[in-house]
């Protein structure tokens, strides 16, 4: 299907002329640092808000009198809302522009974030979190599409890696801050503090992000969107990348939803502030995501995915130990492997899609956050049924899925390059 028939932004789909190629951003060019900082802050706000209750689940369980599997819905509802709305929001970004949609999404999400601390019950809290996730849906796909349009292809993996690094910083800082604040003032004040921080990130994002120069408005017609989605889902490589993103996030969602319950129980018995500080290991994700471009350059995309999956699996096994240092080392490896794999897969989606990049990225993000919701829910259920070993078992199955799909991709690539018989 041609770019015109999909209604997608056409500037990045076609091979750019020398002039247009020269006008796209590269590291060191005017505007690149502003753009990188703006999207880094957007990533911080997105993950800080999206997972603001995750480190607080034991306190929410105690305050509202609910089990871990019920409290986990405060995370699953947010990621589920994002997964459901990311594709419609990407369509809006094709029509009204990436920067406009990202700005509106952050504005609504931070507003809801200021209301979350006042939720009177678990159902109300879950409903607000679902609304917040739906609002945040305008960020991930629009951000990667914006980068694909405004940054030269050779710098794309690095640029997306910086956005993903912002995700890791947001996830880390949100959990650390909420952990210590909640230990003194409770989970409601902690979530409110995250809302205020996100307001500051949203304002800075809007002031810093350069106006797009390579965006071409598309169509909002449902048949156009359906055709674009159908084209993407018919691409075997894109399908594999979507499932890989979902499986990596299943591991991550399950581990970090349940880890607080494990560390508050014996033999650890850690206080909430210390548990929040455990999330400092997200800094490892910041490094692994931002260096994903170099990793792909050395090992290739599939080699980088194998390494990310192996690192994650090793971390899962180490986390079974009854020793805090070994559990922390396991979390470091899980986090490094996850963020590297996510950066590699998401950037590969942007490079593979030649039209409708926002929809291609939206499908990836939808699968990714479906994996998060599934990991949060299934990981909590497995923990309730079999303890931490059950959660680790779910994670290892997901990593095995990543390895299998990557192996299938390797085999498909070899068959495609095999010379035809005479």
mmCIF file of C-alpha atoms in Angstrom:
data_model
loop_
_atom_site.group_PDB
_atom_site.id
_atom_site.type_symbol
_atom_site.label_atom_id
_atom_site.label_comp_id
_atom_site.label_asym_id
_atom_site.label_seq_id
_atom_site.Cartn_x
_atom_site.Cartn_y
_atom_site.Cartn_z
ATOM 1 C CA UNK A 1 0.000 0.000 0.000
ATOM 2 C CA UNK A 2 1.419 3.358 -0.966
ATOM 3 C CA UNK A 3 2.000 6.167 1.525
ATOM 4 C CA UNK A 4 -0.842 8.100 -0.022
ATOM 5 C CA UNK A 5 -3.276 5.267 0.396
ATOM 6 C CA UNK A 6 -2.330 4.689 4.028
ATOM 7 C CA UNK A 7 -2.698 8.313 4.962
ATOM 8 C CA UNK A 8 0.564 8.046 6.838
ATOM 9 C CA UNK A 9 3.224 10.662 7.081
ATOM 10 C CA UNK A 10 5.134 10.320 3.831
ATOM 11 C CA UNK A 11 8.295 12.259 4.527
ATOM 12 C CA UNK A 12 10.078 9.415 6.242
ATOM 13 C CA UNK A 13 8.612 6.702 4.079
ATOM 14 C CA UNK A 14 10.309 7.688 0.873
ATOM 15 C CA UNK A 15 14.022 7.931 0.380
ATOM 16 C CA UNK A 16 14.783 11.537 1.267
ATOM 17 C CA UNK A 17 16.546 13.894 -1.073
ATOM 18 C CA UNK A 18 19.990 15.087 -0.157
ATOM 19 C CA UNK A 19 18.616 18.423 1.010
ATOM 20 C CA UNK A 20 15.943 16.941 3.261
ATOM 21 C CA UNK A 21 18.379 14.367 4.598
ATOM 22 C CA UNK A 22 20.834 17.128 5.491
ATOM 23 C CA UNK A 23 18.145 19.013 7.395
ATOM 24 C CA UNK A 24 17.381 16.157 9.773
ATOM 25 C CA UNK A 25 19.023 16.215 13.190
ATOM 26 C CA UNK A 26 22.234 14.438 14.163
ATOM 27 C CA UNK A 27 24.205 14.480 17.412
ATOM 28 C CA UNK A 28 25.899 17.864 17.716
ATOM 29 C CA UNK A 29 23.488 19.619 15.353
ATOM 30 C CA UNK A 30 21.516 22.669 16.577
ATOM 31 C CA UNK A 31 18.334 21.516 18.276
ATOM 32 C CA UNK A 32 19.461 17.929 18.863
ATOM 33 C CA UNK A 33 20.292 18.470 22.524
ATOM 34 C CA UNK A 34 17.024 20.317 23.155
ATOM 35 C CA UNK A 35 15.085 17.549 21.444
ATOM 36 C CA UNK A 36 16.941 14.831 23.373
ATOM 37 C CA UNK A 37 16.383 16.547 26.729
ATOM 38 C CA UNK A 38 12.715 17.210 25.971
ATOM 39 C CA UNK A 39 11.982 13.596 25.066
ATOM 40 C CA UNK A 40 14.134 12.371 27.943
ATOM 41 C CA UNK A 41 11.915 14.390 30.317
ATOM 42 C CA UNK A 42 8.796 13.062 28.586
ATOM 43 C CA UNK A 43 10.109 9.558 29.183
ATOM 44 C CA UNK A 44 10.760 10.385 32.832
ATOM 45 C CA UNK A 45 7.206 11.675 33.313
ATOM 46 C CA UNK A 46 5.657 8.732 31.444
ATOM 47 C CA UNK A 47 7.263 5.973 33.502
ATOM 48 C CA UNK A 48 7.090 7.879 36.798
ATOM 49 C CA UNK A 49 3.318 8.293 36.387
ATOM 50 C CA UNK A 50 2.630 4.937 34.788
ATOM 51 C CA UNK A 51 4.282 2.944 37.569
ATOM 52 C CA UNK A 52 3.731 5.365 40.463
ATOM 53 C CA UNK A 53 1.870 2.755 42.530
ATOM 54 C CA UNK A 54 4.092 -0.234 41.797
ATOM 55 C CA UNK A 55 6.582 0.197 44.660
ATOM 56 C CA UNK A 56 3.692 1.066 46.997
ATOM 57 C CA UNK A 57 1.586 -2.046 46.499
ATOM 58 C CA UNK A 58 2.234 -3.513 49.980
ATOM 59 C CA UNK A 59 1.107 -0.210 51.561
ATOM 60 C CA UNK A 60 -1.937 -0.005 49.290
ATOM 61 C CA UNK A 61 -2.820 -3.576 50.218
ATOM 62 C CA UNK A 62 -2.642 -2.727 53.921
ATOM 63 C CA UNK A 63 -4.501 0.588 53.630
ATOM 64 C CA UNK A 64 -7.349 -0.675 51.442
ATOM 65 C CA UNK A 65 -7.448 -4.208 52.846
ATOM 66 C CA UNK A 66 -6.819 -6.013 49.549
ATOM 67 C CA UNK A 67 -4.549 -8.858 48.423
ATOM 68 C CA UNK A 68 -1.478 -8.494 46.209
ATOM 69 C CA UNK A 69 -3.376 -9.822 43.178
ATOM 70 C CA UNK A 70 -6.028 -7.099 43.670
ATOM 71 C CA UNK A 71 -3.610 -4.249 44.377
ATOM 72 C CA UNK A 72 -1.639 -5.192 41.256
ATOM 73 C CA UNK A 73 -4.584 -3.928 39.193
ATOM 74 C CA UNK A 74 -3.495 -0.364 39.999
ATOM 75 C CA UNK A 75 -0.514 -1.112 37.751
ATOM 76 C CA UNK A 76 -2.254 -3.364 35.227
ATOM 77 C CA UNK A 77 -5.101 -0.855 34.702
ATOM 78 C CA UNK A 78 -2.659 1.918 33.790
ATOM 79 C CA UNK A 79 -0.625 -0.194 31.382
ATOM 80 C CA UNK A 80 -3.805 -1.759 29.987
ATOM 81 C CA UNK A 81 -5.311 1.675 29.334
ATOM 82 C CA UNK A 82 -2.161 2.678 27.508
ATOM 83 C CA UNK A 83 -2.179 -0.524 25.447
ATOM 84 C CA UNK A 84 -5.809 0.022 24.382
ATOM 85 C CA UNK A 85 -5.436 3.673 23.410
ATOM 86 C CA UNK A 86 -1.960 3.834 21.925
ATOM 87 C CA UNK A 87 -3.162 2.994 18.408
ATOM 88 C CA UNK A 88 -6.007 5.578 18.317
ATOM 89 C CA UNK A 89 -3.645 8.180 19.758
ATOM 90 C CA UNK A 90 -1.067 7.398 17.100
ATOM 91 C CA UNK A 91 -3.735 8.017 14.463
ATOM 92 C CA UNK A 92 -4.434 11.415 16.023
ATOM 93 C CA UNK A 93 -0.716 12.181 15.861
ATOM 94 C CA UNK A 94 -0.753 11.433 12.119
ATOM 95 C CA UNK A 95 -3.448 14.055 11.673
ATOM 96 C CA UNK A 96 -2.628 16.732 14.262
ATOM 97 C CA UNK A 97 1.115 16.274 14.721
ATOM 98 C CA UNK A 98 3.406 14.453 17.118
ATOM 99 C CA UNK A 99 4.205 17.424 19.343
ATOM 100 C CA UNK A 100 0.561 18.432 19.716
ATOM 101 C CA UNK A 101 -0.572 14.960 20.743
ATOM 102 C CA UNK A 102 2.348 14.441 23.129
ATOM 103 C CA UNK A 103 1.664 17.789 24.809
ATOM 104 C CA UNK A 104 -2.051 17.091 25.225
ATOM 105 C CA UNK A 105 -1.382 13.583 26.523
ATOM 106 C CA UNK A 106 1.024 14.791 29.184
ATOM 107 C CA UNK A 107 -1.357 17.584 30.221
ATOM 108 C CA UNK A 108 -4.226 15.154 30.852
ATOM 109 C CA UNK A 109 -1.994 12.535 32.507
ATOM 110 C CA UNK A 110 -0.465 14.957 35.010
ATOM 111 C CA UNK A 111 -3.913 16.359 35.836
ATOM 112 C CA UNK A 112 -5.187 12.867 36.630
ATOM 113 C CA UNK A 113 -1.976 12.246 38.567
ATOM 114 C CA UNK A 114 -2.911 15.049 40.941
ATOM 115 C CA UNK A 115 -6.303 13.393 41.541
ATOM 116 C CA UNK A 116 -5.032 9.850 42.182
ATOM 117 C CA UNK A 117 -4.038 10.480 45.844
ATOM 118 C CA UNK A 118 -7.669 11.296 46.669
ATOM 119 C CA UNK A 119 -9.130 7.995 45.402
ATOM 120 C CA UNK A 120 -11.478 6.765 48.172
ATOM 121 C CA UNK A 121 -11.408 3.057 47.269
ATOM 122 C CA UNK A 122 -9.621 0.457 45.165
ATOM 123 C CA UNK A 123 -12.205 0.601 42.304
ATOM 124 C CA UNK A 124 -11.870 4.402 42.136
ATOM 125 C CA UNK A 125 -8.085 4.150 42.233
ATOM 126 C CA UNK A 126 -8.072 1.550 39.449
ATOM 127 C CA UNK A 127 -10.418 3.700 37.321
ATOM 128 C CA UNK A 128 -8.213 6.785 37.686
ATOM 129 C CA UNK A 129 -5.135 4.753 36.872
ATOM 130 C CA UNK A 130 -6.799 3.363 33.734
ATOM 131 C CA UNK A 131 -7.648 6.926 32.639
ATOM 132 C CA UNK A 132 -4.083 8.008 33.321
ATOM 133 C CA UNK A 133 -2.713 5.156 31.236
ATOM 134 C CA UNK A 134 -5.068 6.011 28.369
ATOM 135 C CA UNK A 135 -3.861 9.618 28.455
ATOM 136 C CA UNK A 136 -0.202 8.574 28.450
ATOM 137 C CA UNK A 137 -0.856 6.514 25.304
ATOM 138 C CA UNK A 138 -0.114 9.586 23.203
ATOM 139 C CA UNK A 139 3.534 9.604 24.265
ATOM 140 C CA UNK A 140 5.347 6.395 23.279
ATOM 141 C CA UNK A 141 4.296 5.912 19.651
ATOM 142 C CA UNK A 142 4.288 9.644 18.879
ATOM 143 C CA UNK A 143 7.765 10.078 20.373
ATOM 144 C CA UNK A 144 9.348 7.300 18.323
ATOM 145 C CA UNK A 145 7.561 8.518 15.173
ATOM 146 C CA UNK A 146 8.786 12.073 15.860
ATOM 147 C CA UNK A 147 12.345 10.799 16.185
ATOM 148 C CA UNK A 148 12.069 8.693 13.030
ATOM 149 C CA UNK A 149 11.013 11.810 11.113
ATOM 150 C CA UNK A 150 13.366 14.376 12.643
ATOM 151 C CA UNK A 151 16.574 12.357 13.179
ATOM 152 C CA UNK A 152 18.848 10.836 10.543
ATOM 153 C CA UNK A 153 18.621 7.031 10.310
ATOM 154 C CA UNK A 154 22.165 6.416 11.528
ATOM 155 C CA UNK A 155 21.424 8.249 14.792
ATOM 156 C CA UNK A 156 17.945 6.776 15.307
ATOM 157 C CA UNK A 157 18.841 3.871 17.623
ATOM 158 C CA UNK A 158 20.839 6.213 19.850
ATOM 159 C CA UNK A 159 18.057 8.819 19.918
ATOM 160 C CA UNK A 160 15.387 6.253 20.794
ATOM 161 C CA UNK A 161 17.769 4.767 23.346
ATOM 162 C CA UNK A 162 17.907 8.163 25.088
ATOM 163 C CA UNK A 163 14.102 8.291 25.195
ATOM 164 C CA UNK A 164 14.028 4.788 26.671
ATOM 165 C CA UNK A 165 16.732 5.898 29.111
ATOM 166 C CA UNK A 166 14.310 8.600 30.241
ATOM 167 C CA UNK A 167 11.784 5.825 30.857
ATOM 168 C CA UNK A 168 14.274 4.064 33.097
ATOM 169 C CA UNK A 169 15.104 7.241 35.039
ATOM 170 C CA UNK A 170 11.395 7.954 35.486
ATOM 171 C CA UNK A 171 10.728 4.435 36.662
ATOM 172 C CA UNK A 172 13.663 4.532 39.045
ATOM 173 C CA UNK A 173 13.132 7.999 40.504
ATOM 174 C CA UNK A 174 9.393 7.491 40.884
ATOM 175 C CA UNK A 175 9.855 4.312 42.872
ATOM 176 C CA UNK A 176 12.728 5.615 45.016
ATOM 177 C CA UNK A 177 10.937 8.868 45.841
ATOM 178 C CA UNK A 178 7.634 7.170 46.594
ATOM 179 C CA UNK A 179 9.377 4.607 48.789
ATOM 180 C CA UNK A 180 10.923 7.158 51.131
ATOM 181 C CA UNK A 181 8.002 9.591 51.097
ATOM 182 C CA UNK A 182 5.516 6.795 51.765
ATOM 183 C CA UNK A 183 7.555 5.518 54.712
ATOM 184 C CA UNK A 184 6.917 8.843 56.480
ATOM 185 C CA UNK A 185 3.654 10.204 55.053
ATOM 186 C CA UNK A 186 1.942 7.237 53.390
ATOM 187 C CA UNK A 187 1.290 6.143 49.840
ATOM 188 C CA UNK A 188 -1.186 8.932 48.987
ATOM 189 C CA UNK A 189 1.292 11.725 49.622
ATOM 190 C CA UNK A 190 3.955 9.762 47.757
ATOM 191 C CA UNK A 191 1.794 9.458 44.641
ATOM 192 C CA UNK A 192 0.940 13.165 44.886
ATOM 193 C CA UNK A 193 4.641 14.088 44.916
ATOM 194 C CA UNK A 194 5.139 12.130 41.693
ATOM 195 C CA UNK A 195 2.249 14.048 40.149
ATOM 196 C CA UNK A 196 3.902 17.375 40.985
ATOM 197 C CA UNK A 197 7.252 16.237 39.563
ATOM 198 C CA UNK A 198 5.501 15.116 36.378
ATOM 199 C CA UNK A 199 3.936 18.581 36.006
ATOM 200 C CA UNK A 200 7.424 20.100 35.967
ATOM 201 C CA UNK A 201 8.624 17.568 33.375
ATOM 202 C CA UNK A 202 5.597 18.272 31.167
ATOM 203 C CA UNK A 203 6.164 22.041 31.205
ATOM 204 C CA UNK A 204 9.871 21.666 30.426
ATOM 205 C CA UNK A 205 9.099 19.190 27.630
ATOM 206 C CA UNK A 206 6.770 21.644 25.876
ATOM 207 C CA UNK A 207 9.230 24.512 26.173
ATOM 208 C CA UNK A 208 12.210 22.511 24.906
ATOM 209 C CA UNK A 209 10.896 20.294 22.079
ATOM 210 C CA UNK A 210 11.678 21.820 18.653
ATOM 211 C CA UNK A 211 8.813 22.255 16.222
ATOM 212 C CA UNK A 212 8.680 19.353 13.723
ATOM 213 C CA UNK A 213 10.124 20.090 10.286
ATOM 214 C CA UNK A 214 9.440 16.804 8.467
ATOM 215 C CA UNK A 215 5.883 15.961 9.466
ATOM 216 C CA UNK A 216 3.173 15.565 6.821
ATOM 217 C CA UNK A 217 -0.405 15.300 8.062
ATOM 218 C CA UNK A 218 -2.285 12.114 7.227
ATOM 219 C CA UNK A 219 -5.905 10.983 7.308
ATOM 220 C CA UNK A 220 -8.143 10.026 10.233
ATOM 221 C CA UNK A 221 -10.426 7.827 8.125
ATOM 222 C CA UNK A 222 -10.976 4.445 9.841
ATOM 223 C CA UNK A 223 -10.445 2.493 6.630
ATOM 224 C CA UNK A 224 -7.096 4.213 6.144
ATOM 225 C CA UNK A 225 -5.995 3.343 9.677
ATOM 226 C CA UNK A 226 -7.215 -0.241 9.252
ATOM 227 C CA UNK A 227 -5.261 -0.594 6.019
ATOM 228 C CA UNK A 228 -2.074 0.712 7.626
ATOM 229 C CA UNK A 229 -2.447 -1.635 10.590
ATOM 230 C CA UNK A 230 -3.138 -4.575 8.272
ATOM 231 C CA UNK A 231 0.024 -3.816 6.300
ATOM 232 C CA UNK A 232 2.142 -3.734 9.447
ATOM 233 C CA UNK A 233 0.683 -6.948 10.846
ATOM 234 C CA UNK A 234 1.355 -8.705 7.544
ATOM 235 C CA UNK A 235 5.087 -8.010 7.927
ATOM 236 C CA UNK A 236 6.729 -11.077 9.597
ATOM 237 C CA UNK A 237 9.608 -9.049 11.056
ATOM 238 C CA UNK A 238 7.274 -6.513 12.655
ATOM 239 C CA UNK A 239 5.135 -9.303 14.097
ATOM 240 C CA UNK A 240 8.210 -10.883 15.684
ATOM 241 C CA UNK A 241 9.333 -7.550 17.130
ATOM 242 C CA UNK A 242 5.895 -6.920 18.633
ATOM 243 C CA UNK A 243 5.870 -10.281 20.401
ATOM 244 C CA UNK A 244 9.464 -9.812 21.590
ATOM 245 C CA UNK A 245 8.552 -6.447 23.135
ATOM 246 C CA UNK A 246 5.534 -8.011 24.882
ATOM 247 C CA UNK A 247 7.583 -10.896 26.267
ATOM 248 C CA UNK A 248 10.384 -8.693 27.588
ATOM 249 C CA UNK A 249 7.799 -6.520 29.328
ATOM 250 C CA UNK A 250 6.048 -9.568 30.782
ATOM 251 C CA UNK A 251 9.271 -10.349 32.647
ATOM 252 C CA UNK A 252 9.803 -6.790 33.781
ATOM 253 C CA UNK A 253 6.195 -6.155 34.807
ATOM 254 C CA UNK A 254 5.997 -9.353 36.827
ATOM 255 C CA UNK A 255 9.321 -8.907 38.616
ATOM 256 C CA UNK A 256 8.840 -5.292 39.652
ATOM 257 C CA UNK A 257 5.200 -5.703 40.642
ATOM 258 C CA UNK A 258 6.001 -8.505 43.071
ATOM 259 C CA UNK A 259 9.493 -7.619 44.325
ATOM 260 C CA UNK A 260 8.159 -5.291 47.024
ATOM 261 C CA UNK A 261 6.073 -8.074 48.550
ATOM 262 C CA UNK A 262 9.049 -10.413 48.536
ATOM 263 C CA UNK A 263 11.431 -7.953 50.192
ATOM 264 C CA UNK A 264 8.982 -6.949 52.922
ATOM 265 C CA UNK A 265 8.504 -10.629 53.871
ATOM 266 C CA UNK A 266 10.994 -12.855 55.660
ATOM 267 C CA UNK A 267 13.884 -13.585 55.446
ATOM 268 C CA UNK A 268 14.423 -9.995 54.264
ATOM 269 C CA UNK A 269 11.885 -7.834 56.156
ATOM 270 C CA UNK A 270 13.080 -4.574 54.583
ATOM 271 C CA UNK A 271 11.313 -1.243 55.326
ATOM 272 C CA UNK A 272 9.465 0.649 52.561
ATOM 273 C CA UNK A 273 12.171 3.278 52.109
ATOM 274 C CA UNK A 274 14.874 0.671 51.524
ATOM 275 C CA UNK A 275 12.608 -1.213 49.126
ATOM 276 C CA UNK A 276 12.080 2.002 47.167
ATOM 277 C CA UNK A 277 15.836 2.485 46.978
ATOM 278 C CA UNK A 278 16.173 -0.948 45.397
ATOM 279 C CA UNK A 279 14.805 0.656 42.245
ATOM 280 C CA UNK A 280 18.064 2.582 41.872
ATOM 281 C CA UNK A 281 19.054 -0.399 39.762
ATOM 282 C CA UNK A 282 17.024 1.314 37.029
ATOM 283 C CA UNK A 283 20.155 3.403 36.438
ATOM 284 C CA UNK A 284 21.632 0.281 34.885
ATOM 285 C CA UNK A 285 18.728 0.348 32.424
ATOM 286 C CA UNK A 286 19.547 3.948 31.582
ATOM 287 C CA UNK A 287 23.042 2.897 30.549
ATOM 288 C CA UNK A 288 22.030 -0.264 28.692
ATOM 289 C CA UNK A 289 19.274 1.527 26.738
ATOM 290 C CA UNK A 290 21.469 4.463 25.740
ATOM 291 C CA UNK A 291 24.240 2.128 24.517
ATOM 292 C CA UNK A 292 21.895 -0.126 22.531
ATOM 293 C CA UNK A 293 23.014 1.478 19.278
ATOM 294 C CA UNK A 294 26.634 0.431 19.823
ATOM 295 C CA UNK A 295 25.495 -3.045 20.856
ATOM 296 C CA UNK A 296 23.587 -3.477 17.585
ATOM 297 C CA UNK A 297 26.593 -2.151 15.664
ATOM 298 C CA UNK A 298 28.813 -4.869 17.137
ATOM 299 C CA UNK A 299 26.460 -7.862 17.333
ATOM 300 C CA UNK A 300 23.656 -7.064 14.909
ATOM 301 C CA UNK A 301 20.008 -6.838 15.937
ATOM 302 C CA UNK A 302 19.508 -10.538 16.590
ATOM 303 C CA UNK A 303 22.818 -10.889 18.411
ATOM 304 C CA UNK A 304 21.856 -7.990 20.660
ATOM 305 C CA UNK A 305 18.484 -9.623 21.402
ATOM 306 C CA UNK A 306 20.153 -12.938 22.274
ATOM 307 C CA UNK A 307 22.482 -11.123 24.675
ATOM 308 C CA UNK A 308 19.621 -9.151 26.246
ATOM 309 C CA UNK A 309 17.557 -12.305 26.738
ATOM 310 C CA UNK A 310 20.472 -14.241 28.215
ATOM 311 C CA UNK A 311 21.276 -11.414 30.609
ATOM 312 C CA UNK A 312 17.649 -11.256 31.749
ATOM 313 C CA UNK A 313 17.450 -15.034 32.294
ATOM 314 C CA UNK A 314 20.665 -15.029 34.329
ATOM 315 C CA UNK A 315 19.253 -12.280 36.520
ATOM 316 C CA UNK A 316 16.025 -14.202 37.096
ATOM 317 C CA UNK A 317 17.923 -17.266 38.285
ATOM 318 C CA UNK A 318 20.160 -15.211 40.601
ATOM 319 C CA UNK A 319 17.130 -13.507 42.150
ATOM 320 C CA UNK A 320 16.038 -16.850 43.633
ATOM 321 C CA UNK A 321 18.822 -16.583 46.220
ATOM 322 C CA UNK A 322 17.995 -15.860 49.871
ATOM 323 C CA UNK A 323 20.658 -13.156 49.969
ATOM 324 C CA UNK A 324 20.004 -9.436 49.481
ATOM 325 C CA UNK A 325 23.249 -8.830 47.489
ATOM 326 C CA UNK A 326 22.461 -11.700 45.095
ATOM 327 C CA UNK A 327 18.850 -10.577 44.693
ATOM 328 C CA UNK A 328 20.090 -7.072 43.879
ATOM 329 C CA UNK A 329 22.582 -8.453 41.367
ATOM 330 C CA UNK A 330 19.752 -10.418 39.787
ATOM 331 C CA UNK A 331 17.645 -7.250 39.515
ATOM 332 C CA UNK A 332 20.583 -5.415 37.934
ATOM 333 C CA UNK A 333 20.902 -8.080 35.224
ATOM 334 C CA UNK A 334 17.135 -8.276 34.646
ATOM 335 C CA UNK A 335 16.955 -4.491 34.282
ATOM 336 C CA UNK A 336 19.982 -4.246 31.974
ATOM 337 C CA UNK A 337 18.710 -7.045 29.746
ATOM 338 C CA UNK A 338 15.179 -5.696 29.586
ATOM 339 C CA UNK A 339 16.061 -2.118 28.679
ATOM 340 C CA UNK A 340 18.627 -3.208 26.087
ATOM 341 C CA UNK A 341 16.146 -5.592 24.481
ATOM 342 C CA UNK A 342 13.385 -2.981 24.504
ATOM 343 C CA UNK A 343 15.598 -0.294 22.918
ATOM 344 C CA UNK A 344 16.778 -2.704 20.205
ATOM 345 C CA UNK A 345 13.291 -3.982 19.362
ATOM 346 C CA UNK A 346 11.544 -0.583 19.392
ATOM 347 C CA UNK A 347 14.189 1.067 17.208
ATOM 348 C CA UNK A 348 14.020 -1.885 14.788
ATOM 349 C CA UNK A 349 10.279 -1.273 14.409
ATOM 350 C CA UNK A 350 10.897 2.362 13.456
ATOM 351 C CA UNK A 351 13.553 1.374 10.930
ATOM 352 C CA UNK A 352 11.493 -1.476 9.433
ATOM 353 C CA UNK A 353 8.243 0.438 8.840
ATOM 354 C CA UNK A 354 8.495 2.511 5.662
ATOM 355 C CA UNK A 355 5.022 4.103 5.978
ATOM 356 C CA UNK A 356 2.712 4.735 8.906
ATOM 357 C CA UNK A 357 5.547 4.804 11.400
ATOM 358 C CA UNK A 358 3.300 6.094 14.184
ATOM 359 C CA UNK A 359 0.974 3.118 13.721
ATOM 360 C CA UNK A 360 3.908 0.697 13.553
ATOM 361 C CA UNK A 361 5.281 2.098 16.793
ATOM 362 C CA UNK A 362 1.788 2.129 18.316
ATOM 363 C CA UNK A 363 1.335 -1.559 17.625
ATOM 364 C CA UNK A 364 4.675 -2.246 19.285
ATOM 365 C CA UNK A 365 3.738 -0.122 22.289
ATOM 366 C CA UNK A 366 0.343 -1.797 22.511
ATOM 367 C CA UNK A 367 1.944 -5.253 22.556
ATOM 368 C CA UNK A 368 4.592 -4.000 24.985
ATOM 369 C CA UNK A 369 2.055 -2.732 27.511
ATOM 370 C CA UNK A 370 -0.204 -5.748 27.086
ATOM 371 C CA UNK A 371 2.901 -7.644 28.184
ATOM 372 C CA UNK A 372 3.248 -5.314 31.158
ATOM 373 C CA UNK A 373 -0.370 -5.838 32.220
ATOM 374 C CA UNK A 374 -0.054 -9.590 31.747
ATOM 375 C CA UNK A 375 3.232 -9.699 33.649
ATOM 376 C CA UNK A 376 1.831 -7.640 36.543
ATOM 377 C CA UNK A 377 -1.258 -9.812 36.859
ATOM 378 C CA UNK A 378 0.199 -13.253 36.129
ATOM 379 C CA UNK A 379 3.336 -12.516 38.135
ATOM 380 C CA UNK A 380 1.224 -11.579 41.181
ATOM 381 C CA UNK A 381 -0.974 -14.655 40.796
ATOM 382 C CA UNK A 382 2.116 -16.875 40.454
ATOM 383 C CA UNK A 383 3.619 -15.274 43.550
ATOM 384 C CA UNK A 384 0.425 -15.911 45.519
ATOM 385 C CA UNK A 385 0.407 -19.544 44.372
ATOM 386 C CA UNK A 386 4.097 -20.493 44.486
ATOM 387 C CA UNK A 387 6.054 -17.595 45.943
ATOM 388 C CA UNK A 388 8.932 -15.844 44.206
ATOM 389 C CA UNK A 389 9.852 -19.036 42.363
ATOM 390 C CA UNK A 390 6.475 -18.875 40.598
ATOM 391 C CA UNK A 391 7.133 -15.314 39.403
ATOM 392 C CA UNK A 392 10.611 -16.298 38.215
ATOM 393 C CA UNK A 393 9.131 -19.270 36.359
ATOM 394 C CA UNK A 394 6.787 -16.962 34.457
ATOM 395 C CA UNK A 395 9.746 -14.729 33.578
ATOM 396 C CA UNK A 396 11.906 -17.602 32.340
ATOM 397 C CA UNK A 397 9.085 -18.820 30.089
ATOM 398 C CA UNK A 398 8.839 -15.339 28.582
ATOM 399 C CA UNK A 399 12.619 -15.168 27.984
ATOM 400 C CA UNK A 400 12.485 -18.584 26.347
ATOM 401 C CA UNK A 401 9.842 -17.132 24.032
ATOM 402 C CA UNK A 402 12.165 -14.240 23.123
ATOM 403 C CA UNK A 403 14.979 -16.660 22.299
ATOM 404 C CA UNK A 404 12.697 -18.880 20.213
ATOM 405 C CA UNK A 405 11.284 -15.993 18.180
ATOM 406 C CA UNK A 406 14.740 -14.517 17.610
ATOM 407 C CA UNK A 407 15.969 -17.927 16.478
ATOM 408 C CA UNK A 408 13.073 -18.141 14.018
ATOM 409 C CA UNK A 409 14.088 -14.723 12.704
ATOM 410 C CA UNK A 410 17.668 -15.888 12.262
ATOM 411 C CA UNK A 411 16.485 -18.942 10.370
ATOM 412 C CA UNK A 412 14.194 -16.844 8.154
ATOM 413 C CA UNK A 413 17.059 -14.474 7.357
ATOM 414 C CA UNK A 414 19.333 -17.364 6.361
ATOM 415 C CA UNK A 415 16.664 -18.863 4.123
ATOM 416 C CA UNK A 416 16.098 -15.471 2.484
ATOM 417 C CA UNK A 417 19.795 -15.140 1.614
ATOM 418 C CA UNK A 418 20.205 -18.735 0.422
ATOM 419 C CA UNK A 419 20.764 -18.826 -3.357
ATOM 420 C CA UNK A 420 17.908 -20.318 -5.354
ATOM 421 C CA UNK A 421 18.593 -23.742 -6.908
ATOM 422 C CA UNK A 422 19.675 -23.692 -10.531
#
